[in-house]
Structures are given as C-alpha cells and as structure tokens.
Amino acid sequence: MDIEIRHCNNIVRAHITLTADKLNIKFAPNGTGKSTLSRAISCAARDDIQGLQALMPFRLRGENPDSTGPIVIGADGIGDVMCFNEEYVSQFTFQPDELISDSFNILIRNQAHAEREREIEEMTQKIRAVFTDHTELNSLIDHLQELSNAFRSTSSGISRSSTGMRGLSGGNKIHHIPAGLENYQPYIRSERRVEWIDWQTKGLEFSPLSDGCCPFCTGDITGKEAQIRQVREEYDKSTIKNLTAIIRLVENLGNYLTESARERLLAITMLQNGPEAEHIEYLVALKRQTDTLTEKLTALRGLNVFSLQEQQNVREVLTARLIDLQFFPDLQSELMQGITDRLNAALMDLINLAGPLQGKINRHRDSMIRLIAQHKTNINNFLTYAGYKYRVDIAGEGEQRKLRLRHIDFNGYVSGGSQHLSYGERNAFAIVLFMYECLSKNPGLIILDDPISSFDKNKKFAILEMLFRRASGECLKNRTVLMLTHDVEPVIDTLKSVRRLFSNQVTASCLRLSAGVIEELPVNDGDIMTFMQICKSITASADCEEIIKLIYRHCCKVSDEAAFCLIQRPYISKTLLTRRISPKGSP
C-alpha cells in the first residue's frame, strides 16, 4: 500500500509504503512530521476534508496563487482508521465505578459474540414482536406499575400514606361538592381544577392586606369571606391531584379490566367518605393481580440473550412465563385475553425450541466465561510483567459487566482511576485498552503515534509483547499497523534482539526529512550492528587513520554483549545516515 502526502504542515512531499497485515515501524527523529503523517492519513481515510485543510502549511496560508493545499493519495481504500496518540490519551476517561466507560462492548462484545447474540435474539423475536405490534402493551405495563405504586402494600393491607389512599381518604369531593360551594362547581370539575385550587389558596393569603376586599377583583367580599375560606379548608391541592391521578389511571386501564372490575374501581373512586375495609380488601386483591401480571409482562418484554444466558434450564424458565388469565379474574377482558393468547403462542413456539436454544445459550455463556478469564489473565500478566502494582477484574452480570481496577495492597476495587494512576500508568492502560477497542471495531488501519517512547525499556517490551506477541485474535498481530516512533528500541527488538519472537511480522524503515521532503529508507537486520562490530569494521578499514584505529582497538576490550546494550540506542540512526544517506566516501 503506497501513500503519498503533499503540503501538510512541514511536509512538502512524503511517500511511505505500508505492508498489509504487518506491523510497519517508521523510525524518525522528532520534528520529522510523524504526527502530521498520522493526521493526514486518518483524515484522508475518513474523507475529512476540513480536518485535512487544518494541515495547510503556514507558507500557503497567505499568498497561494496556485491554490495548493494538503493532498493525500492512496488512502481511499483503507477503510476505518483508529489512531493512538496524545489526543486519544487525553480523551481517555476513567469512570468512578469502572476503569473505562463501555468496557463490556470493548472487551467482550466481539464479532463472534455479537453473532451468537444475534442467533439467540432471532429465536426470541416472536415474543418481542407482540410488544411491537401492540404498542399499547408498553403503556399498559406503565399504567399497571402506576397502580401498584399508588397503593403501596403493607403487612396489614395498603399504606395510608400511599398516594392512592391519600387521594381517596377524604372521599371524592370533585363529584360530591360540599354544601355551600356549589357555585364553584365549574372550577372544581374542570380539567384545570388543581391549578385553580392552588391559585385560590395562594390568593387568599393576601386578603388580610385589605379587610373586606377581594384579593382577586378588589370587590366587596363582606359576608362571603367564610365561603371563600371554605374552599381552602375542603380542598387540598395535593389530595385533589392524587385523586385526579387515580381517576385518570382507572380510565387508562379501561378495556384491560373486566367490566365488573372497572365498575368496582370507579365506585371506589366515587365514594363520598373514602374507602371502608371491604373496599381496601378489594384494592389489595387487585394489586396482587396487577403486580403479578406486570412482573410477567416485564419479563417477557425483556426476554433476550442476557436474561437467558445465566439460566441452566431454559424450558422451565419459559414455561413459568406463560400467562393463565383464569388466575387474574379482574383482568379477563376480551382485549387482554387476545394479547395473552398471542404471547403464550409465541412462548410455546420458543418452548418447543428449548433444546437448541439451551445449546446456543450454553455455548454463548461458556464462550463469555472463557473470554473474560482470558482478558483478565492477559491484562494482569502484562501489568505484572511491566512492574505495575495494579490488577483488573471483570465484574457484574450481563451487559452490566465492567472492567474494575484493584491494587495489590488493597482488597477492594479502586474508585476513580485518574486519581490514583500516574501519567505512565494511565498511558499503559490507555494503549492496552486501545488494542481491545481495535479488536472490537476491526479498523482497516491502526496507527500508533509514538506509543511507547515515554516508557522504560522493560515496560516498552511488555507493551510490544501485549500488542503483538499473542494469538492473532487476542492482539494486533496480522493486522495492518503503522507505528511512528522516534525510539530506536522497537526497531532493534523486533529486527535484531528478539527477532524470532516477531518472525515475519514486522517491516521497518527510517524516515529522513530534507527540505520538506520525507524519504523512506528500508531497515533490515543488516543495518543494525553491535558496537563491537563497528569497532572491527573501522580497524579493518584501509583508509582509516592509525590513531583512530588505536582508539577503537582499545574499545574492543568491551564484551560483544555489553557493547550491544550500550550502543544499540544511537547506532541505527548513525548506520542509516552514513550508509544510505551520505555520499559515498563521506565519513
């Protein structure tokens, strides 16, 4: 894959080559334009014209008669690009109750997981279709829940402090208007009665300011003041609001109740002096029916892979979800019977497939357990190998599983990772979790913009091992990865020191910037030499001065292994610049 970049920041022209399904390391000193290359390729791949224009060189932002601008050629077919850089790390948010947000989707829901979910969801689709076709079912569940909440249960029946009982306790004064207040009937029975009562009560507070004067119209209210005050004494805003809500709730339940049940409920709401013992007993019985039905309907509405994956006997669970309306005498309406018949039919179809469904669920559950154990082991091994005193756990159930952080000196979970993690620790977690996000989203190109240069040598190799040294489905191996770095150690490690560990998985090159043009020079293991090898080549040279040879002969006393460790960091740049860039014969 050949990509050409022109007129982006300090780059006049650059041509780089990417080998598909390999780690492509591009070594270059600071100031070469590595981040510019990363941004240019990312913007071009996602067709971000505005982002690309932001890379316009300053020299072209003034006079630009040829309308020259940033151009990227060859990035069209890359597809999605994910980039690890300073911006990604700065946006990396540690949550109070989990290490990162959406950790379940990043770590667990891979392509195979999603496919198994889809198969199970297809088998349960018929049941959800009943709720889709009968949209009023969702409203019914809400109304039944409202009824349950309005009449809160106690050991002796229904709590007197529940909103429903507070609304009914004083009787229905909307229907039974107290004597002397008949003139207020239009207001009391209007749809805005709660607002009117509130207005009336607040206005009355101002009557002491002027004796005998109406606070609303300033007319004479002598002889009528007692009647006005009676409104406040008889009608409480909260009570009328609760009563109105109960009446409206009975109306909403409408055709879902039997006619006799509806009449009994309406009769209770119309009582002049509030409910007696027999009325409360009926409300308790009705509440038990509606609570049980609500529980069954809610379970059916939420029937999916997560509600089933922990079940060891799916047939038994599904059978328990069947609805037999003979045990819900107040809900045996024609409408409710039709809905439950269809739900039960869909359930029976699923029960007949309980065997295959159980098999899919078992495989899905076992796969998730293995995946969780695998991710925990891999991340914790990395943390141990890199010398960090933290460990992770994946805790919770279903979609609520979260990546939690522990410290080896503390038994509980660490809350608020950003408060405790150092800069290096945050970066280490960020790059590892970036890898899992890449595995989840499967982009066409992964860019690592100077990912490990801030770490010490052991941590650098631990990160490289985590990113590229495990099975291909567990890391970035066999994916197209562009690593831009000013650190020579990844090049030496992958091509020389531990080459066998990265066999045929890495290509490397050196980027040289000259007069705005970036030249790419391939790097192979022959370009990397130990200090001992350099000394020998210089002392064997015929055109080297004797004093220089004498100095290097003295250096040969250093062991080959130790010399490589000392010289490996600066040598590759010297080798490439003298062997491949400088004119022949130059020092």
Coordinates of C-alpha atoms in Angstrom, one line a residue:
M1 CA 0.0 0.0 0.0
D2 CA 1.7 3.2 -1.2
I3 CA 0.6 6.5 0.3
E4 CA 1.7 10.0 -0.9
I5 CA 1.3 13.1 1.3
R6 CA 1.8 16.6 0.0
H7 CA 1.7 20.1 1.5
C8 CA 0.8 19.1 5.1
N9 CA 2.4 21.3 7.8
N10 CA 6.1 21.0 7.4
I11 CA 5.9 18.2 4.7
V12 CA 6.2 19.3 1.1
R13 CA 6.1 15.7 -0.1
A14 CA 6.3 12.3 1.5
H15 CA 5.9 8.8 0.2
I16 CA 5.5 5.8 2.5
T17 CA 4.8 2.2 2.0
L18 CA 2.6 0.0 4.2
T19 CA 2.7 -3.7 4.2
A20 CA -0.8 -5.2 4.8
D21 CA -1.3 -7.4 7.9
K22 CA 2.0 -6.5 9.4
L23 CA 3.5 -4.1 11.9
N24 CA 5.0 -1.2 9.9
I25 CA 7.5 0.7 12.1
K26 CA 8.6 4.1 10.8
F27 CA 11.6 5.4 12.7
A28 CA 12.2 9.2 12.6
P29 CA 13.6 11.8 14.9
N30 CA 11.4 14.4 16.5
G31 CA 10.4 17.2 14.1
T32 CA 10.2 15.0 11.1
G33 CA 6.4 15.1 10.8
K34 CA 5.3 11.8 12.3
S35 CA 2.1 13.2 13.8
T36 CA 1.4 15.1 10.6
L37 CA 1.6 11.9 8.6
S38 CA -0.8 10.2 11.1
R39 CA -3.3 13.0 11.0
A40 CA -3.2 13.3 7.2
I41 CA -3.7 9.6 6.6
S42 CA -6.6 9.5 9.2
C43 CA -8.4 12.5 7.7
A44 CA -8.0 11.2 4.1
A45 CA -9.2 7.7 5.0
R46 CA -12.5 9.0 6.6
D47 CA -12.8 11.7 3.9
D48 CA -12.5 14.5 6.5
I49 CA -11.8 17.5 4.2
Q50 CA -12.0 20.0 7.0
G51 CA -9.5 18.1 9.1
L52 CA -7.1 17.8 6.2
Q53 CA -7.4 21.5 5.4
A54 CA -6.3 22.2 9.0
L55 CA -2.9 20.8 8.0
M56 CA -2.4 23.6 5.5
P57 CA 1.3 24.8 5.7
F58 CA 1.7 28.4 7.1
R59 CA 3.6 29.3 3.9
L60 CA 0.5 28.7 1.9
R61 CA -2.0 30.4 4.2
G62 CA -1.1 33.8 2.9
E63 CA -0.2 34.0 -0.8
N64 CA -1.2 30.9 -2.6
P65 CA -1.8 31.7 -6.3
D66 CA -1.9 28.1 -7.3
S67 CA -4.5 27.2 -4.6
T68 CA -2.2 24.5 -3.4
G69 CA -3.4 22.5 -0.4
P70 CA -3.0 19.3 1.6
I71 CA -3.3 16.2 -0.6
V72 CA -3.2 12.5 0.3
I73 CA -3.1 9.9 -2.4
G74 CA -3.6 6.2 -1.8
A75 CA -5.6 6.3 1.4
D76 CA -9.0 5.9 -0.2
G77 CA -9.3 2.1 0.2
I78 CA -8.0 1.9 3.8
G79 CA -11.5 2.0 5.4
D80 CA -11.8 2.9 9.1
V81 CA -8.7 4.2 10.9
M82 CA -8.1 4.1 14.6
C83 CA -5.2 6.2 16.0
F84 CA -3.5 6.1 19.3
N85 CA -1.9 9.4 20.1
E86 CA -1.9 12.2 22.7
E87 CA -5.4 13.2 21.8
Y88 CA -6.7 9.7 22.4
V89 CA -5.0 9.5 25.8
S90 CA -6.3 12.9 26.8
Q91 CA -9.9 11.8 25.9
F92 CA -9.4 8.5 27.7
T93 CA -11.9 8.8 30.7
F94 CA -11.6 6.7 33.8
Q95 CA -15.0 6.2 35.4
P96 CA -15.7 6.2 39.1
D97 CA -17.1 2.6 39.1
E98 CA -15.2 1.1 36.2
L99 CA -11.8 1.6 34.6
I100 CA -13.3 3.0 31.3
S101 CA -16.8 3.6 30.0
D102 CA -18.5 1.0 27.8
S103 CA -15.9 -1.6 28.8
F104 CA -18.3 -4.5 28.1
N105 CA -18.6 -3.6 24.4
I106 CA -14.9 -3.0 24.1
L107 CA -13.7 -6.2 25.8
I108 CA -16.5 -8.8 25.4
R109 CA -18.8 -8.0 22.5
N110 CA -16.5 -9.0 19.6
Q111 CA -17.8 -10.2 16.2
A112 CA -18.3 -13.8 17.3
H113 CA -20.0 -12.8 20.5
A114 CA -22.4 -10.5 18.5
E115 CA -23.2 -13.3 16.1
R116 CA -24.2 -15.7 18.9
E117 CA -26.3 -12.9 20.4
R118 CA -28.0 -12.4 17.0
E119 CA -28.9 -16.1 16.7
I120 CA -30.4 -16.2 20.2
E121 CA -32.2 -12.9 19.6
E122 CA -33.7 -14.2 16.4
M123 CA -35.2 -17.2 18.3
T124 CA -36.9 -14.8 20.8
Q125 CA -38.0 -12.3 18.2
K126 CA -41.6 -13.6 18.0
I127 CA -42.3 -12.6 21.6
R128 CA -40.9 -9.1 21.2
A129 CA -43.0 -8.8 18.0
V130 CA -46.1 -9.0 20.2
F131 CA -45.0 -5.9 22.0
T132 CA -44.0 -4.2 18.7
D133 CA -47.4 -4.9 17.2
H134 CA -49.3 -4.0 20.4
T135 CA -47.6 -0.7 21.3
E136 CA -50.3 -0.1 23.9
L137 CA -48.8 -3.0 25.9
N138 CA -45.9 -0.8 27.0
S139 CA -48.5 1.8 28.2
L140 CA -50.4 -1.0 29.9
I141 CA -47.3 -2.1 31.8
D142 CA -46.7 1.5 32.8
H143 CA -50.3 2.0 34.0
L144 CA -50.2 -1.2 35.9
Q145 CA -47.0 -0.1 37.5
E146 CA -48.6 3.2 38.4
L147 CA -51.5 1.5 40.0
S148 CA -49.1 -0.7 42.1
N149 CA -47.1 2.4 43.1
A150 CA -50.2 4.3 44.0
F151 CA -51.3 1.6 46.5
R152 CA -48.2 0.6 48.4
S153 CA -48.5 -2.7 50.3
T154 CA -48.0 -3.2 54.0
S155 CA -48.4 -6.3 56.2
S156 CA -51.9 -5.2 57.1
G157 CA -53.1 -4.1 53.7
I158 CA -52.4 -0.8 51.9
S159 CA -50.4 2.0 53.4
R160 CA -52.5 5.1 54.3
S161 CA -49.6 7.3 53.3
S162 CA -49.5 6.0 49.7
T163 CA -50.6 8.5 47.0
G164 CA -53.7 6.5 46.1
M165 CA -55.0 6.3 49.6
R166 CA -54.3 9.9 50.3
G167 CA -56.3 10.8 47.2
L168 CA -59.3 8.6 48.2
S169 CA -59.2 9.0 52.0
G170 CA -61.3 12.2 52.1
G171 CA -63.8 11.0 49.6
N172 CA -64.4 12.3 46.1
K173 CA -65.0 16.0 46.6
I174 CA -64.9 16.5 42.9
H175 CA -68.1 14.5 42.4
H176 CA -69.5 15.3 45.9
I177 CA -69.1 19.0 46.3
P178 CA -69.5 20.2 49.9
A179 CA -72.6 22.2 50.7
G180 CA -72.1 25.9 50.2
L181 CA -69.6 25.5 47.5
E182 CA -72.0 24.6 44.6
N183 CA -71.2 27.9 42.9
Y184 CA -67.6 26.7 42.4
Q185 CA -68.6 23.5 40.5
P186 CA -67.3 24.7 37.1
Y187 CA -63.9 25.2 38.6
I188 CA -63.8 22.2 40.8
R189 CA -64.8 19.8 38.0
S190 CA -62.7 21.4 35.3
E191 CA -59.6 19.8 33.9
R192 CA -57.5 22.5 35.5
R193 CA -59.0 22.1 39.0
V194 CA -55.6 21.5 40.6
E195 CA -54.2 24.8 39.2
W196 CA -57.4 26.6 40.3
I197 CA -57.2 25.3 43.8
D198 CA -53.6 26.4 44.0
W199 CA -54.4 29.8 42.6
Q200 CA -57.4 30.2 45.1
T201 CA -55.3 29.2 48.1
K202 CA -52.4 31.5 47.3
G203 CA -54.6 34.4 46.5
L204 CA -56.4 34.1 49.8
E205 CA -53.2 34.6 51.7
F206 CA -53.3 38.3 50.6
S207 CA -56.8 39.0 52.0
P208 CA -55.6 40.4 55.3
L209 CA -53.9 43.2 53.5
S210 CA -57.3 44.9 53.0
D211 CA -60.3 43.9 55.2
G212 CA -63.4 43.1 53.2
C213 CA -61.6 43.5 49.8
C214 CA -61.3 40.6 47.4
P215 CA -57.6 39.9 46.7
F216 CA -58.6 38.9 43.1
C217 CA -61.0 41.6 41.9
T218 CA -60.9 44.2 44.8
G219 CA -64.7 43.8 45.1
D220 CA -66.5 43.8 48.5
I221 CA -66.5 40.2 50.0
T222 CA -68.1 41.1 53.2
G223 CA -70.4 38.2 54.0
K224 CA -68.7 35.9 51.5
E225 CA -65.3 35.5 53.2
A226 CA -66.4 32.4 55.1
Q227 CA -67.4 30.7 51.8
I228 CA -64.1 31.6 50.2
R229 CA -62.1 30.2 53.2
Q230 CA -64.2 27.0 53.0
V231 CA -62.6 26.2 49.6
R232 CA -59.2 26.2 51.3
E233 CA -60.5 24.1 54.2
E234 CA -62.2 21.5 52.0
Y235 CA -59.8 21.3 49.0
D236 CA -56.1 20.5 49.3
K237 CA -54.1 20.8 46.2
S238 CA -52.1 17.5 46.8
T239 CA -55.2 15.5 47.7
I240 CA -57.1 16.6 44.6
K241 CA -54.0 16.0 42.4
N242 CA -53.7 12.4 43.8
L243 CA -57.5 11.8 43.4
T244 CA -57.4 13.1 39.8
A245 CA -54.4 10.8 39.0
I246 CA -56.3 7.7 40.3
I247 CA -59.4 8.6 38.3
R248 CA -57.3 9.1 35.2
L249 CA -55.5 5.8 35.9
V250 CA -58.7 3.8 36.1
E251 CA -59.8 5.4 32.7
N252 CA -56.4 4.4 31.2
L253 CA -56.7 0.8 32.3
G254 CA -60.2 0.8 30.6
N255 CA -60.6 -2.2 28.4
Y256 CA -57.9 -4.2 30.0
L257 CA -60.1 -4.7 33.1
T258 CA -63.3 -6.7 33.1
E259 CA -66.5 -4.6 33.1
S260 CA -67.3 -5.6 36.7
A261 CA -63.8 -4.7 37.9
R262 CA -63.9 -1.4 36.2
E263 CA -67.3 -0.6 37.8
R264 CA -66.0 -1.5 41.3
L265 CA -62.9 0.6 40.8
L266 CA -64.9 3.6 39.6
A267 CA -67.3 3.1 42.6
I268 CA -64.4 3.3 45.0
T269 CA -63.1 6.5 43.4
M270 CA -66.6 8.0 43.7
L271 CA -67.1 7.3 47.4
Q272 CA -68.2 10.3 49.3
N273 CA -66.5 9.5 52.6
G274 CA -63.5 7.5 51.5
P275 CA -62.9 3.7 51.3
E276 CA -64.0 1.3 54.0
A277 CA -62.5 -2.1 55.0
E278 CA -64.2 -4.0 52.2
H279 CA -63.0 -1.5 49.6
I280 CA -59.4 -1.8 50.8
E281 CA -59.6 -5.6 50.7
Y282 CA -60.6 -5.4 47.0
L283 CA -57.8 -3.0 46.2
V284 CA -55.3 -5.3 47.9
A285 CA -56.6 -8.3 45.8
L286 CA -56.5 -6.2 42.6
K287 CA -53.0 -5.0 43.4
R288 CA -51.8 -8.6 43.8
Q289 CA -53.1 -9.5 40.4
T290 CA -51.7 -6.4 38.6
D291 CA -48.3 -6.9 40.3
T292 CA -48.0 -10.5 39.2
L293 CA -49.1 -9.7 35.7
T294 CA -46.8 -6.7 35.5
E295 CA -43.9 -8.9 36.6
K296 CA -44.7 -11.5 33.9
L297 CA -45.2 -8.9 31.1
T298 CA -42.0 -7.1 32.1
A299 CA -40.0 -10.4 32.0
L300 CA -41.4 -11.2 28.5
R301 CA -40.7 -7.7 27.2
G302 CA -37.1 -8.0 28.4
L303 CA -36.6 -11.6 27.2
N304 CA -33.3 -11.6 25.4
V305 CA -29.9 -13.2 25.5
F306 CA -28.9 -11.6 28.7
S307 CA -32.0 -12.6 30.6
L308 CA -31.5 -16.2 29.5
Q309 CA -27.7 -16.7 29.5
E310 CA -27.5 -17.5 33.2
Q311 CA -30.3 -20.0 33.1
Q312 CA -29.5 -23.7 33.4
N313 CA -33.0 -24.8 32.4
V314 CA -34.5 -22.6 29.7
R315 CA -37.6 -24.7 29.2
E316 CA -38.5 -24.4 32.9
V317 CA -37.9 -20.6 32.8
L318 CA -40.0 -20.1 29.6
T319 CA -42.9 -22.3 30.9
A320 CA -43.0 -20.2 34.1
R321 CA -43.6 -17.1 31.8
L322 CA -46.9 -18.4 30.4
I323 CA -49.9 -16.3 31.4
D324 CA -53.0 -18.1 32.6
L325 CA -55.7 -15.4 32.9
Q326 CA -58.0 -17.6 35.0
F327 CA -55.9 -16.6 37.9
F328 CA -56.4 -12.9 37.1
P329 CA -60.2 -12.6 37.4
D330 CA -60.3 -8.8 37.2
L331 CA -58.1 -8.8 34.1
Q332 CA -60.1 -11.3 32.0
S333 CA -61.2 -8.8 29.4
E334 CA -61.5 -9.6 25.8
L335 CA -58.6 -7.4 24.8
M336 CA -56.3 -8.8 27.5
Q337 CA -57.3 -12.4 26.5
G338 CA -56.3 -11.7 22.9
I339 CA -52.9 -10.3 23.8
T340 CA -52.1 -13.1 26.3
D341 CA -53.1 -15.7 23.8
R342 CA -50.7 -14.4 21.3
L343 CA -47.9 -14.1 23.9
N344 CA -48.5 -17.6 25.0
A345 CA -48.5 -18.9 21.4
A346 CA -45.1 -17.2 20.8
L347 CA -43.8 -18.6 24.1
M348 CA -44.9 -22.2 23.2
D349 CA -43.1 -21.9 19.8
L350 CA -40.0 -21.0 21.8
I351 CA -40.5 -23.7 24.4
N352 CA -40.6 -26.3 21.5
L353 CA -37.2 -25.0 20.5
A354 CA -35.9 -25.1 24.1
G355 CA -33.3 -27.8 23.3
P356 CA -31.5 -25.9 20.5
L357 CA -31.9 -22.7 22.4
Q358 CA -30.4 -24.1 25.5
G359 CA -27.4 -25.3 23.5
K360 CA -26.8 -21.9 21.9
I361 CA -27.1 -20.2 25.4
N362 CA -24.7 -22.7 27.0
R363 CA -22.1 -22.1 24.2
H364 CA -22.6 -18.4 24.4
R365 CA -22.2 -18.4 28.2
D366 CA -19.2 -20.7 28.2
S367 CA -17.5 -18.6 25.5
M368 CA -18.1 -15.4 27.5
I369 CA -16.7 -17.0 30.7
R370 CA -13.6 -18.1 28.7
L371 CA -13.2 -14.7 27.1
I372 CA -13.5 -12.9 30.5
A373 CA -10.9 -15.2 32.1
Q374 CA -8.6 -14.8 29.0
H375 CA -8.8 -11.0 29.1
K376 CA -8.2 -10.8 32.8
T377 CA -5.2 -13.1 32.6
N378 CA -3.7 -11.3 29.6
I379 CA -4.1 -7.8 31.1
N380 CA -2.9 -8.9 34.6
N381 CA 0.1 -10.7 33.1
F382 CA 1.0 -7.5 31.3
L383 CA 0.7 -5.5 34.5
T384 CA 2.9 -7.9 36.3
Y385 CA 5.5 -8.1 33.5
A386 CA 5.6 -4.4 33.2
G387 CA 6.0 -3.9 37.0
Y388 CA 2.7 -2.2 37.8
K389 CA 1.1 -2.9 41.1
Y390 CA -2.5 -3.0 39.8
R391 CA -4.7 -5.8 38.7
V392 CA -8.1 -5.8 36.9
D393 CA -11.3 -7.7 37.3
I394 CA -14.3 -8.0 35.0
A395 CA -17.3 -8.0 37.4
G396 CA -21.0 -7.9 37.1
E397 CA -23.7 -9.7 35.2
G398 CA -24.8 -9.5 31.5
E399 CA -24.4 -6.1 29.9
Q400 CA -23.6 -4.6 33.3
R401 CA -20.2 -6.3 33.4
K402 CA -17.5 -3.7 34.0
L403 CA -13.7 -3.6 34.0
R404 CA -12.7 -2.8 37.6
L405 CA -9.4 -1.8 39.0
R406 CA -7.6 -3.3 42.0
H407 CA -4.3 -2.5 43.8
I408 CA -2.2 -5.4 45.0
D409 CA -2.1 -3.8 48.5
F410 CA -5.9 -3.3 48.7
N411 CA -8.7 -5.9 48.7
G412 CA -11.5 -3.8 47.3
Y413 CA -11.9 -2.1 44.0
V414 CA -10.2 1.3 43.3
S415 CA -12.7 4.0 42.6
G416 CA -11.7 6.9 40.3
G417 CA -8.6 5.6 38.4
S418 CA -7.5 9.0 37.3
Q419 CA -7.0 10.0 41.0
H420 CA -4.5 7.2 41.7
L421 CA -2.8 6.3 38.4
S422 CA 0.4 8.0 37.4
Y423 CA 0.9 9.5 33.9
G424 CA 2.8 6.4 32.8
E425 CA 0.2 4.1 34.3
R426 CA -2.7 5.9 32.6
N427 CA -0.8 5.7 29.3
A428 CA -0.2 2.0 29.7
F429 CA -3.8 1.2 30.5
A430 CA -4.9 3.5 27.6
I431 CA -2.8 1.7 25.0
V432 CA -3.8 -1.8 26.2
L433 CA -7.5 -0.8 26.1
F434 CA -7.0 0.9 22.8
M435 CA -5.9 -2.5 21.5
Y436 CA -9.1 -4.1 22.7
E437 CA -11.1 -1.3 21.2
C438 CA -9.4 -2.1 17.9
L439 CA -10.2 -5.8 18.2
S440 CA -13.8 -4.8 18.8
K441 CA -14.2 -2.3 15.9
N442 CA -11.8 -4.0 13.5
P443 CA -10.5 -0.9 11.6
G444 CA -8.6 -1.2 8.3
L445 CA -5.6 0.6 9.6
I446 CA -4.3 1.1 13.2
I447 CA -1.9 4.0 13.8
L448 CA 0.4 4.1 16.8
D449 CA 1.8 7.6 17.1
D450 CA 4.9 7.4 19.3
P451 CA 3.1 5.0 21.7
I452 CA 6.0 3.7 23.9
S453 CA 8.8 6.2 23.8
S454 CA 7.9 7.6 27.3
F455 CA 8.3 4.2 29.0
D456 CA 11.5 2.5 30.3
K457 CA 12.9 -0.5 28.4
N458 CA 11.2 -3.3 30.3
K459 CA 7.8 -1.6 30.0
K460 CA 8.4 -0.9 26.3
F461 CA 8.9 -4.6 25.6
A462 CA 6.0 -5.6 27.8
I463 CA 3.7 -3.3 25.7
L464 CA 5.1 -4.7 22.5
E465 CA 4.6 -8.2 23.8
M466 CA 1.0 -7.4 24.8
L467 CA 0.2 -5.7 21.5
F468 CA 1.8 -8.2 19.0
R469 CA 3.0 -11.4 20.7
R470 CA -0.1 -13.4 21.4
A471 CA -2.7 -15.2 19.2
S472 CA -3.9 -13.1 16.3
G473 CA -7.4 -12.8 17.7
E474 CA -6.1 -11.6 21.0
C475 CA -3.8 -8.8 19.9
L476 CA -2.9 -6.7 16.8
K477 CA -0.9 -9.4 15.2
N478 CA -1.8 -10.0 11.5
R479 CA -3.4 -6.5 11.3
T480 CA -2.2 -3.5 9.3
V481 CA -0.5 -1.4 11.9
L482 CA 1.6 1.8 11.4
M483 CA 3.9 2.6 14.3
L484 CA 5.5 6.1 14.1
T485 CA 8.3 6.5 16.6
H486 CA 11.5 8.4 17.4
D487 CA 12.6 5.5 19.7
V488 CA 15.0 3.1 18.1
E489 CA 14.5 0.2 20.6
P490 CA 11.3 -1.2 18.9
V491 CA 13.2 -1.5 15.7
I492 CA 16.2 -3.2 17.3
D493 CA 14.0 -5.5 19.4
T494 CA 11.8 -6.7 16.5
L495 CA 14.5 -6.9 13.9
K496 CA 17.6 -7.9 15.9
S497 CA 17.5 -8.6 19.6
V498 CA 14.4 -10.9 19.7
R499 CA 13.8 -11.2 16.0
R500 CA 12.5 -14.8 16.3
L501 CA 9.6 -13.6 18.5
F502 CA 8.4 -11.3 15.7
S503 CA 9.2 -13.6 12.8
N504 CA 8.0 -12.2 9.5
Q505 CA 5.5 -9.9 11.3
V506 CA 7.4 -6.6 11.1
T507 CA 8.7 -4.3 8.4
A508 CA 10.8 -1.2 9.4
S509 CA 12.1 1.9 7.7
C510 CA 13.8 5.2 8.6
L511 CA 12.2 8.5 7.6
R512 CA 14.6 11.3 6.7
L513 CA 13.3 14.9 6.2
S514 CA 15.3 17.2 3.9
A515 CA 14.0 20.4 2.5
G516 CA 10.4 19.4 3.3
V517 CA 10.7 16.0 1.5
I518 CA 10.5 12.8 3.5
E519 CA 12.5 9.9 2.1
E520 CA 11.8 6.4 3.4
L521 CA 14.7 4.0 3.7
P522 CA 14.1 0.3 4.5
V523 CA 15.7 -1.1 7.5
N524 CA 16.8 -4.7 7.9
D525 CA 18.8 -6.6 10.4
G526 CA 22.0 -6.0 8.5
D527 CA 21.6 -2.3 9.2
I528 CA 21.9 -2.9 12.9
M529 CA 25.3 -3.6 14.3
T530 CA 26.8 -4.0 17.7
F531 CA 29.5 -1.6 18.9
M532 CA 32.0 -4.4 18.7
Q533 CA 31.1 -4.9 15.0
I534 CA 31.6 -1.2 14.4
C535 CA 35.0 -1.2 16.1
K536 CA 36.1 -4.2 14.0
S537 CA 34.9 -2.7 10.7
I538 CA 36.7 0.6 11.4
T539 CA 40.0 -1.0 12.5
A540 CA 39.9 -3.2 9.4
S541 CA 39.4 -0.2 7.1
A542 CA 42.4 0.7 4.9
D543 CA 41.7 4.4 4.7
C544 CA 41.3 5.0 8.5
E545 CA 44.0 6.9 10.4
E546 CA 46.1 4.8 12.8
I547 CA 45.2 6.9 15.9
I548 CA 41.5 6.2 15.2
K549 CA 42.2 2.5 14.8
L550 CA 44.1 2.6 18.1
I551 CA 41.2 4.1 19.9
Y552 CA 38.7 1.6 18.5
R553 CA 41.1 -1.3 19.2
H554 CA 41.0 -0.3 22.9
C555 CA 37.2 -0.3 22.7
C556 CA 37.3 -3.9 21.5
K557 CA 38.1 -4.9 25.1
V558 CA 34.5 -4.3 25.9
S559 CA 32.5 -7.6 25.5
D560 CA 30.3 -8.0 22.5
E561 CA 27.1 -8.4 24.5
A562 CA 27.7 -5.4 26.8
A563 CA 28.7 -3.3 23.8
F564 CA 25.5 -4.0 22.0
C565 CA 23.5 -2.9 25.0
L566 CA 25.4 0.3 25.2
I567 CA 25.4 1.2 21.6
Q568 CA 22.0 0.0 20.4
R569 CA 20.1 3.2 21.1
P570 CA 22.0 5.7 19.0
Y571 CA 23.5 3.3 16.4
I572 CA 20.7 2.7 13.9
S573 CA 20.5 6.4 13.1
K574 CA 24.2 6.6 12.6
T575 CA 24.2 3.5 10.5
L576 CA 21.4 4.6 8.2
L577 CA 22.6 8.2 7.8
T578 CA 26.2 7.1 6.9
R579 CA 25.4 4.0 4.9
R580 CA 22.3 5.1 3.0
I581 CA 22.1 8.9 3.0
S582 CA 25.6 10.3 3.0
P583 CA 27.5 10.3 -0.3
K584 CA 29.9 7.5 -0.8
G585 CA 33.3 8.1 0.8
S586 CA 32.0 10.7 3.3
P587 CA 32.6 9.9 7.0

